[in-house]
Amino acid sequence: MNDYPTRVPDGLSRRAQSFASVHGLRLESLGAEQYRGDWSERGIPEAVVDRVVAFEERWGGVVLPPAPTYNGGPARFCPDTPERAPAGGWWFWAGDQRAAVPYSFMVGPRGEFGLGTWRWVPLHASVDGWVESVALAHHAAMWAKQITKVAGDDVDALELGSYEPVPEVEGLADQWWRGTDSLIAVHTGQAEFFSRPDYRTAVIYSGLDHWGLHG
């Protein structure tokens, strides 16, 4: 049942709220609370279970349009059994991959959203940050007069001194920058994950007015 438009999580930007309510829907999720006893018997700390339940209450079952990177991101937010993360602490699966990619989308020990298998590359400081980034990409693509993509060393050549970071995306490996008439999305997650600097990419959305810059 698509009841998502009446359940847009609070705390998002107006742009992300509109994006999720118009383009998102909500399907069934795991039902993490029912596994609390079993997970506790397996030695998973109660606080970790609380994190999974909180994630599911906020985002479980939510389906959004694909992101322009990472082959679209998760097809649906749906957690699974928490596991010990390679760098310490606990992480859990954020949801199914939309395409065949060599990593999983994970929620990290401090609530970060990122890429994980044998290594961990957090993209955003929260799942909300990922959603904000996807919403901003769709918004910018709609309103930009020109879209330019660069990769590898050309990403380092970008002049970002007059730009400011977009705070709501909570960027880590991935970040958005806002200028006077353009937005720039810088993606280094796959470069870090594969140790391939040439995988760095950036997308420049130019010719934006105030609405295009903010929404």
Coordinates of N, CA and C in Angstrom, one line a residue:
M1 N 0.8 -1.2 0.0 CA 0.0 0.0 0.0 C 0.9 1.2 0.0
N2 N 0.6 2.2 -0.9 CA 1.4 3.4 -0.9 C 0.8 4.5 0.0
D3 N 1.2 4.4 1.3 CA 0.8 5.5 2.2 C 1.9 6.5 2.5
Y4 N 3.0 6.4 1.6 CA 4.1 7.3 1.9 C 3.9 8.8 1.8
P5 N 3.0 9.3 0.9 CA 2.8 10.7 0.9 C 2.3 11.3 2.2
T6 N 1.7 10.5 3.1 CA 1.2 11.0 4.3 C 2.2 10.8 5.5
R7 N 3.4 10.2 5.1 CA 4.4 9.8 6.1 C 5.8 10.3 5.8
V8 N 5.9 11.4 5.2 CA 7.2 12.0 4.9 C 7.9 12.3 6.2
P9 N 9.1 11.7 6.4 CA 9.8 12.0 7.6 C 10.1 13.5 7.8
D10 N 10.0 13.9 9.1 CA 10.3 15.3 9.4 C 11.8 15.5 9.4
G11 N 12.2 16.8 9.4 CA 13.6 17.1 9.4 C 14.2 17.2 8.1
L12 N 13.5 16.9 7.0 CA 14.1 17.0 5.7 C 13.9 18.5 5.2
S13 N 14.7 18.8 4.2 CA 14.4 20.1 3.5 C 13.1 20.1 2.8
R14 N 12.6 21.3 2.5 CA 11.3 21.3 1.7 C 11.5 20.6 0.4
R15 N 12.6 20.8 -0.2 CA 12.9 20.2 -1.5 C 12.8 18.6 -1.4
A16 N 13.4 18.1 -0.4 CA 13.4 16.6 -0.2 C 12.1 16.1 0.2
Q17 N 11.4 16.9 1.0 CA 10.0 16.5 1.4 C 9.1 16.4 0.2
S18 N 9.2 17.4 -0.7 CA 8.4 17.4 -1.9 C 8.8 16.2 -2.8
F19 N 10.0 16.0 -3.0 CA 10.5 14.9 -3.8 C 10.0 13.6 -3.3
A20 N 10.1 13.3 -2.1 CA 9.7 12.0 -1.5 C 8.2 11.8 -1.6
S21 N 7.5 12.9 -1.3 CA 6.0 12.8 -1.3 C 5.4 12.6 -2.6
V22 N 6.0 13.2 -3.6 CA 5.5 13.2 -5.0 C 6.0 11.9 -5.7
H23 N 7.3 11.6 -5.6 CA 7.9 10.5 -6.4 C 8.1 9.2 -5.6
G24 N 7.9 9.2 -4.3 CA 8.2 8.0 -3.5 C 7.0 7.2 -3.2
L25 N 7.2 6.0 -2.8 CA 6.1 5.2 -2.3 C 6.7 4.3 -1.2
R26 N 5.8 3.7 -0.4 CA 6.2 2.9 0.7 C 5.6 1.5 0.6
L27 N 6.5 0.5 0.6 CA 6.1 -0.9 0.6 C 6.4 -1.5 1.9
E28 N 6.2 -2.8 2.0 CA 6.5 -3.5 3.3 C 8.0 -3.6 3.5
S29 N 8.4 -3.7 4.8 CA 9.8 -3.8 5.2 C 9.9 -5.0 6.0
L30 N 11.1 -5.2 6.6 CA 11.4 -6.4 7.4 C 10.6 -6.7 8.6
G31 N 10.2 -5.6 9.3 CA 9.5 -5.8 10.6 C 10.6 -6.2 11.6
A32 N 11.6 -5.3 11.8 CA 12.8 -5.6 12.6 C 12.4 -5.9 14.1
E33 N 11.4 -5.2 14.6 CA 11.1 -5.4 16.0 C 10.8 -6.8 16.4
Q34 N 10.3 -7.6 15.5 CA 9.9 -9.0 15.8 C 11.2 -9.9 16.0
Y35 N 12.3 -9.4 15.5 CA 13.6 -10.1 15.6 C 14.4 -9.7 16.8
R36 N 13.9 -8.8 17.6 CA 14.7 -8.3 18.7 C 15.2 -9.4 19.7
G37 N 14.3 -10.3 20.0 CA 14.7 -11.4 20.9 C 15.8 -12.3 20.3
D38 N 15.6 -12.7 19.1 CA 16.5 -13.5 18.4 C 17.9 -12.9 18.3
W39 N 17.9 -11.6 17.9 CA 19.1 -10.9 17.7 C 19.8 -10.7 19.0
S40 N 19.1 -10.5 20.1 CA 19.7 -10.3 21.4 C 20.4 -11.7 21.8
E41 N 19.7 -12.8 21.6 CA 20.3 -14.1 21.9 C 21.6 -14.3 21.1
R42 N 21.7 -13.7 20.0 CA 22.9 -13.9 19.1 C 24.0 -12.9 19.5
G43 N 23.8 -12.1 20.5 CA 24.8 -11.2 21.0 C 24.8 -9.8 20.5
I44 N 23.8 -9.5 19.7 CA 23.7 -8.1 19.1 C 23.2 -7.2 20.2
P45 N 23.9 -6.1 20.5 CA 23.6 -5.2 21.6 C 22.2 -4.6 21.4
E46 N 21.5 -4.3 22.5 CA 20.2 -3.7 22.4 C 20.2 -2.4 21.7
A47 N 21.2 -1.6 22.0 CA 21.3 -0.3 21.3 C 21.4 -0.4 19.8
V48 N 22.0 -1.4 19.3 CA 22.1 -1.6 17.9 C 20.8 -2.0 17.3
V49 N 20.1 -2.9 18.0 CA 18.7 -3.2 17.6 C 17.8 -2.0 17.5
D50 N 18.0 -1.1 18.5 CA 17.2 0.1 18.6 C 17.5 0.9 17.3
R51 N 18.7 1.0 16.9 CA 19.1 1.7 15.7 C 18.4 1.2 14.4
V52 N 18.4 -0.2 14.3 CA 17.7 -0.8 13.2 C 16.3 -0.5 13.2
V53 N 15.6 -0.6 14.3 CA 14.2 -0.3 14.4 C 13.9 1.1 14.1
A54 N 14.7 2.1 14.6 CA 14.5 3.5 14.3 C 14.7 3.8 12.8
F55 N 15.7 3.1 12.2 CA 15.8 3.3 10.8 C 14.6 2.8 10.0
E56 N 14.1 1.7 10.4 CA 12.9 1.1 9.7 C 11.7 2.0 9.9
E57 N 11.5 2.5 11.1 CA 10.4 3.3 11.4 C 10.4 4.6 10.5
R58 N 11.6 5.1 10.2 CA 11.7 6.3 9.5 C 11.8 6.0 8.0
W59 N 12.5 5.0 7.5 CA 12.7 4.8 6.1 C 12.3 3.4 5.6
G60 N 12.0 2.5 6.4 CA 11.7 1.1 6.0 C 10.6 1.0 4.9
G61 N 10.9 0.3 3.8 CA 10.0 0.1 2.7 C 9.9 1.2 1.7
V62 N 10.6 2.3 2.0 CA 10.5 3.5 1.1 C 11.3 3.2 -0.2
V63 N 10.6 3.5 -1.3 CA 11.2 3.4 -2.7 C 11.2 4.8 -3.3
L64 N 12.4 5.2 -3.7 CA 12.6 6.5 -4.4 C 13.1 6.3 -5.8
P65 N 12.9 7.3 -6.7 CA 13.5 7.2 -8.0 C 15.0 7.0 -7.9
P66 N 15.6 6.4 -9.0 CA 17.1 6.1 -8.9 C 17.9 7.3 -8.8
A67 N 19.0 7.2 -8.1 CA 20.1 8.2 -8.0 C 20.9 8.1 -9.3
P68 N 21.5 9.3 -9.7 CA 22.3 9.3 -11.0 C 23.6 8.6 -10.8
T69 N 24.0 8.1 -9.6 CA 25.3 7.5 -9.4 C 25.0 6.1 -8.7
Y70 N 26.1 5.4 -8.6 CA 26.1 4.1 -7.9 C 25.0 3.2 -8.5
N71 N 24.8 3.3 -9.8 CA 23.7 2.6 -10.5 C 22.3 2.7 -9.8
G72 N 22.1 3.8 -9.3 CA 20.8 4.2 -8.8 C 20.6 4.1 -7.3
G73 N 21.5 3.5 -6.6 CA 21.4 3.3 -5.2 C 20.4 2.2 -4.8
P74 N 19.9 2.2 -3.5 CA 19.0 1.1 -3.1 C 17.7 1.2 -3.8
A75 N 17.2 0.0 -4.2 CA 15.9 -0.1 -4.8 C 14.8 0.2 -3.8
R76 N 15.0 -0.2 -2.5 CA 14.1 0.0 -1.5 C 14.8 0.0 -0.2
F77 N 14.5 0.9 0.8 CA 15.1 0.8 2.1 C 14.5 -0.3 2.9
C78 N 15.3 -1.3 3.3 CA 14.9 -2.4 4.1 C 16.0 -3.0 4.8
P79 N 16.1 -2.9 6.1 CA 17.3 -3.4 6.9 C 17.3 -4.9 7.0
D80 N 18.4 -5.4 7.5 CA 18.6 -6.8 7.7 C 19.4 -7.0 9.0
T81 N 19.8 -8.2 9.3 CA 20.4 -8.5 10.6 C 21.7 -7.7 10.7
P82 N 21.9 -7.0 11.9 CA 23.1 -6.2 12.1 C 24.4 -7.1 12.1
E83 N 25.5 -6.6 11.7 CA 26.7 -7.4 11.7 C 27.9 -6.4 12.2
R84 N 28.9 -7.1 12.6 CA 30.1 -6.3 13.0 C 30.8 -5.6 11.8
A85 N 31.0 -4.4 11.9 CA 31.6 -3.7 10.7 C 33.1 -3.9 10.7
P86 N 33.8 -3.9 9.6 CA 35.2 -4.1 9.5 C 36.1 -3.2 10.4
A87 N 35.7 -2.0 10.5 CA 36.5 -1.0 11.3 C 36.0 -0.9 12.7
G88 N 35.1 -1.8 13.2 CA 34.6 -1.8 14.5 C 33.2 -1.3 14.6
G89 N 32.5 -1.6 15.6 CA 31.1 -1.2 15.8 C 30.2 -2.2 15.0
W90 N 29.0 -1.7 14.8 CA 28.0 -2.5 14.1 C 27.4 -1.8 12.9
W91 N 27.1 -2.5 11.8 CA 26.4 -1.9 10.7 C 25.3 -2.8 10.3
F92 N 24.4 -2.3 9.4 CA 23.4 -3.1 8.8 C 23.0 -2.7 7.4
W93 N 22.4 -3.6 6.7 CA 22.1 -3.4 5.3 C 21.0 -2.3 5.2
A94 N 21.2 -1.4 4.3 CA 20.2 -0.4 4.1 C 19.1 -0.8 3.1
G95 N 19.3 -1.8 2.2 CA 18.3 -2.2 1.3 C 18.9 -2.9 0.1
D96 N 18.1 -3.4 -0.8 CA 18.5 -4.1 -2.0 C 19.2 -3.2 -2.9
Q97 N 20.2 -3.7 -3.6 CA 20.8 -3.0 -4.7 C 19.8 -2.9 -5.9
R98 N 19.8 -1.8 -6.6 CA 18.9 -1.6 -7.7 C 19.5 -2.3 -8.9
A99 N 20.9 -2.4 -9.0 CA 21.6 -3.0 -10.1 C 22.7 -3.9 -9.6
A100 N 23.4 -4.6 -10.4 CA 24.5 -5.5 -10.0 C 25.7 -4.7 -9.8
V101 N 25.9 -4.3 -8.5 CA 27.1 -3.5 -8.1 C 27.9 -4.4 -7.2
P102 N 29.2 -4.2 -7.1 CA 30.1 -5.0 -6.2 C 30.2 -4.6 -4.8
Y103 N 29.1 -3.9 -4.3 CA 29.1 -3.5 -2.9 C 27.7 -3.5 -2.4
S104 N 27.5 -3.4 -1.1 CA 26.2 -3.3 -0.5 C 26.0 -1.8 0.0
F105 N 24.8 -1.4 0.1 CA 24.5 -0.1 0.7 C 24.2 -0.3 2.2
M106 N 25.0 0.3 3.0 CA 25.0 0.0 4.4 C 24.7 1.3 5.3
V107 N 24.2 1.0 6.5 CA 24.1 2.1 7.5 C 25.2 1.8 8.5
G108 N 26.1 2.7 8.7 CA 27.3 2.5 9.5 C 27.1 2.6 11.0
P109 N 28.2 2.4 11.7 CA 28.1 2.4 13.2 C 27.6 3.7 13.8
R110 N 27.8 4.8 13.0 CA 27.4 6.1 13.5 C 26.2 6.7 12.7
G111 N 25.5 5.8 12.0 CA 24.4 6.2 11.2 C 24.7 6.7 9.8
E112 N 25.9 6.5 9.4 CA 26.3 7.0 8.1 C 25.7 6.1 7.0
F113 N 25.5 6.6 5.8 CA 25.1 5.9 4.7 C 26.2 5.7 3.7
G114 N 26.5 4.5 3.3 CA 27.7 4.3 2.5 C 27.8 3.0 1.8
L115 N 29.0 2.7 1.2 CA 29.2 1.5 0.5 C 30.0 0.5 1.4
G116 N 29.6 -0.7 1.4 CA 30.3 -1.7 2.3 C 30.4 -3.1 1.8
T117 N 31.5 -3.8 2.0 CA 31.6 -5.2 1.8 C 32.8 -5.6 2.7
W118 N 34.0 -5.8 2.1 CA 35.2 -6.0 2.9 C 35.8 -4.7 3.4
R119 N 35.3 -3.6 2.9 CA 35.7 -2.2 3.3 C 34.5 -1.3 3.4
W120 N 34.7 -0.2 4.0 CA 33.6 0.7 4.3 C 33.9 2.1 3.9
V121 N 33.1 2.7 3.0 CA 33.2 4.0 2.5 C 31.9 4.8 2.8
P122 N 31.8 5.6 3.8 CA 30.6 6.3 4.1 C 30.5 7.5 3.1
L123 N 29.3 7.6 2.4 CA 29.1 8.7 1.5 C 28.5 9.9 2.1
H124 N 27.6 9.7 3.0 CA 26.9 10.8 3.7 C 26.8 10.4 5.2
A125 N 26.7 11.5 6.0 CA 26.7 11.2 7.5 C 25.4 10.6 8.0
S126 N 24.4 10.5 7.2 CA 23.1 9.9 7.5 C 22.4 9.5 6.3
V127 N 21.4 8.6 6.5 CA 20.5 8.2 5.4 C 19.8 9.4 4.9
D128 N 19.4 10.3 5.8 CA 18.7 11.6 5.3 C 19.6 12.3 4.3
G129 N 20.9 12.3 4.6 CA 21.8 13.0 3.7 C 21.8 12.4 2.3
W130 N 21.8 11.1 2.2 CA 21.7 10.4 0.9 C 20.4 10.8 0.2
V131 N 19.2 10.8 0.9 CA 18.0 11.2 0.3 C 18.0 12.6 -0.1
E132 N 18.6 13.5 0.7 CA 18.7 14.9 0.3 C 19.5 15.0 -1.0
S133 N 20.6 14.2 -1.1 CA 21.4 14.3 -2.3 C 20.7 13.8 -3.6
V134 N 19.9 12.7 -3.4 CA 19.1 12.2 -4.6 C 18.1 13.3 -5.0
A135 N 17.4 13.9 -4.0 CA 16.4 14.9 -4.3 C 17.0 16.1 -5.0
L136 N 18.2 16.5 -4.5 CA 18.9 17.7 -5.1 C 19.3 17.4 -6.6
A137 N 19.8 16.1 -6.8 CA 20.2 15.8 -8.2 C 19.0 15.8 -9.1
H138 N 17.9 15.3 -8.7 CA 16.7 15.4 -9.6 C 16.3 16.8 -9.8
H139 N 16.3 17.6 -8.7 CA 15.9 19.1 -8.8 C 16.9 19.8 -9.8
A140 N 18.2 19.6 -9.6 CA 19.2 20.4 -10.4 C 19.1 20.0 -11.8
A141 N 18.9 18.7 -12.1 CA 18.8 18.3 -13.5 C 17.6 18.9 -14.2
M142 N 16.6 19.1 -13.5 CA 15.4 19.7 -14.1 C 15.5 21.1 -14.4
W143 N 16.3 21.9 -13.6 CA 16.3 23.3 -13.7 C 17.6 23.9 -14.4
A144 N 18.6 23.1 -14.5 CA 19.9 23.6 -15.0 C 19.8 23.8 -16.5
K145 N 20.4 24.9 -17.0 CA 20.5 25.2 -18.4 C 21.6 24.4 -19.1
Q146 N 22.6 24.0 -18.3 CA 23.6 23.2 -18.9 C 24.1 22.2 -17.8
I147 N 24.5 21.0 -18.2 CA 25.0 20.0 -17.3 C 26.3 19.5 -17.9
T148 N 27.4 19.6 -17.1 CA 28.7 19.2 -17.5 C 29.3 18.1 -16.6
K149 N 29.8 17.0 -17.1 CA 30.4 16.0 -16.3 C 31.9 15.9 -16.5
V150 N 32.7 15.8 -15.4 CA 34.1 15.7 -15.5 C 34.5 14.5 -14.6
A151 N 35.7 14.0 -14.8 CA 36.2 12.8 -14.1 C 37.7 12.9 -13.9
G152 N 38.1 12.0 -13.0 CA 39.6 11.9 -12.7 C 40.2 13.2 -12.2
D153 N 41.4 13.5 -12.8 CA 42.1 14.7 -12.3 C 41.4 16.0 -12.6
D154 N 40.4 16.0 -13.6 CA 39.7 17.2 -13.9 C 38.8 17.6 -12.7
V155 N 38.5 16.6 -11.8 CA 37.7 17.0 -10.6 C 38.5 17.9 -9.7
D156 N 39.8 17.6 -9.6 CA 40.7 18.4 -8.7 C 40.9 19.8 -9.3
A157 N 40.7 19.9 -10.6 CA 40.9 21.2 -11.2 C 39.7 22.2 -11.0
L158 N 38.6 21.7 -10.4 CA 37.4 22.5 -10.2 C 37.7 23.7 -9.2
E159 N 37.3 24.9 -9.5 CA 37.5 26.0 -8.7 C 36.3 26.1 -7.7
L160 N 36.5 25.7 -6.5 CA 35.4 25.6 -5.5 C 35.6 26.7 -4.4
G161 N 36.6 27.6 -4.6 CA 36.8 28.6 -3.5 C 35.6 29.5 -3.3
S162 N 34.8 29.8 -4.3 CA 33.7 30.7 -4.1 C 32.4 30.0 -3.8
Y163 N 32.5 28.7 -3.7 CA 31.3 27.8 -3.4 C 31.2 27.5 -2.0
E164 N 30.0 27.2 -1.5 CA 29.8 26.7 -0.1 C 29.2 25.3 -0.2
P165 N 29.6 24.5 0.8 CA 28.9 23.1 0.8 C 27.4 23.2 1.1
V166 N 26.7 22.3 0.6 CA 25.3 22.2 0.8 C 25.1 21.4 2.1
P167 N 24.7 22.0 3.2 CA 24.8 21.3 4.5 C 23.8 20.1 4.6
E168 N 22.6 20.2 4.0 CA 21.7 19.1 4.3 C 22.1 17.8 3.7
V169 N 23.0 17.8 2.7 CA 23.4 16.4 2.2 C 24.4 15.8 3.1
E170 N 24.9 16.5 4.1 CA 25.8 15.9 5.1 C 26.9 15.1 4.4
G171 N 27.6 15.7 3.5 CA 28.6 15.0 2.6 C 29.8 14.5 3.3
L172 N 30.2 13.3 2.9 CA 31.5 12.7 3.4 C 32.3 12.4 2.1
A173 N 32.2 11.2 1.6 CA 32.9 10.9 0.3 C 32.3 11.6 -0.8
D174 N 31.0 11.9 -0.7 CA 30.2 12.6 -1.7 C 29.8 14.0 -1.1
Q175 N 29.9 15.0 -1.9 CA 29.5 16.4 -1.4 C 28.9 17.2 -2.5
W176 N 28.0 18.1 -2.1 CA 27.4 19.1 -3.0 C 27.9 20.5 -2.7
W177 N 28.2 21.3 -3.7 CA 28.6 22.7 -3.5 C 27.7 23.6 -4.3
R178 N 27.4 24.8 -3.6 CA 26.5 25.8 -4.2 C 27.2 27.1 -4.5
G179 N 27.1 27.5 -5.7 CA 27.7 28.8 -6.1 C 26.6 29.8 -6.4
T180 N 27.0 30.9 -7.1 CA 26.0 32.0 -7.4 C 25.0 31.6 -8.4
D181 N 25.4 30.7 -9.4 CA 24.4 30.3 -10.4 C 24.6 28.8 -10.8
S182 N 25.2 28.1 -9.9 CA 25.5 26.7 -10.3 C 25.6 25.8 -9.0
L183 N 25.4 24.5 -9.2 CA 25.6 23.5 -8.2 C 26.6 22.5 -8.7
I184 N 27.4 22.0 -7.9 CA 28.4 21.0 -8.3 C 28.3 19.8 -7.3
A185 N 28.1 18.6 -7.9 CA 28.1 17.4 -7.1 C 29.4 16.7 -7.3
V186 N 30.1 16.4 -6.3 CA 31.4 15.7 -6.3 C 31.3 14.3 -5.7
H187 N 31.6 13.3 -6.5 CA 31.4 11.9 -6.1 C 32.7 11.2 -6.0
T188 N 33.2 10.8 -4.8 CA 34.5 10.1 -4.7 C 34.3 8.7 -4.1
G189 N 33.1 8.3 -3.8 CA 32.8 7.0 -3.1 C 33.4 5.8 -3.8
Q190 N 33.1 5.7 -5.1 CA 33.7 4.5 -5.8 C 35.2 4.6 -6.0
A191 N 35.7 5.8 -6.1 CA 37.2 6.0 -6.2 C 37.8 5.5 -4.9
E192 N 37.2 5.8 -3.8 CA 37.8 5.3 -2.5 C 37.6 3.9 -2.3
F193 N 36.4 3.4 -2.7 CA 36.1 2.0 -2.5 C 37.0 1.1 -3.3
F194 N 37.3 1.4 -4.6 CA 38.1 0.6 -5.5 C 39.6 1.1 -5.5
S195 N 39.9 2.1 -4.7 CA 41.3 2.7 -4.7 C 41.7 3.1 -6.2
R196 N 40.7 3.7 -6.8 CA 40.9 4.2 -8.2 C 40.6 5.7 -8.3
P197 N 41.6 6.5 -8.2 CA 41.4 8.0 -8.3 C 40.7 8.4 -9.6
D198 N 40.9 7.6 -10.7 CA 40.3 8.0 -11.9 C 38.8 7.8 -11.9
Y199 N 38.3 7.1 -10.9 CA 36.8 6.9 -10.8 C 36.1 8.2 -10.2
R200 N 36.9 9.1 -9.7 CA 36.2 10.4 -9.2 C 35.4 11.0 -10.3
T201 N 34.3 11.5 -9.9 CA 33.4 12.2 -10.9 C 32.8 13.5 -10.3
A202 N 32.5 14.4 -11.1 CA 31.7 15.6 -10.7 C 30.7 16.0 -11.7
V203 N 29.6 16.5 -11.3 CA 28.6 17.0 -12.2 C 28.3 18.5 -11.9
I204 N 28.4 19.3 -12.9 CA 28.2 20.7 -12.8 C 26.9 21.1 -13.4
Y205 N 26.0 21.6 -12.6 CA 24.7 22.1 -13.1 C 24.7 23.6 -13.1
S206 N 24.7 24.2 -14.3 CA 24.9 25.6 -14.5 C 23.6 26.3 -15.0
G207 N 23.7 27.6 -14.8 CA 22.6 28.5 -15.3 C 21.3 28.4 -14.4
L208 N 21.6 28.3 -13.1 CA 20.4 28.2 -12.1 C 20.1 29.5 -11.5
D209 N 18.8 29.8 -11.4 CA 18.4 31.0 -10.6 C 18.2 30.6 -9.1
H210 N 17.7 31.5 -8.3 CA 17.5 31.2 -6.9 C 16.7 29.9 -6.6
W211 N 15.6 29.7 -7.4 CA 14.8 28.5 -7.2 C 15.6 27.3 -7.6
G212 N 16.4 27.4 -8.7 CA 17.2 26.2 -9.1 C 18.3 25.9 -8.1
L213 N 18.8 26.9 -7.4 CA 19.9 26.7 -6.5 C 19.4 26.1 -5.2
H214 N 18.1 26.4 -4.8 CA 17.6 26.0 -3.5 C 16.4 25.1 -3.6
G215 N 15.4 25.5 -4.4 CA 14.2 24.7 -4.4 C 13.2 25.1 -3.3

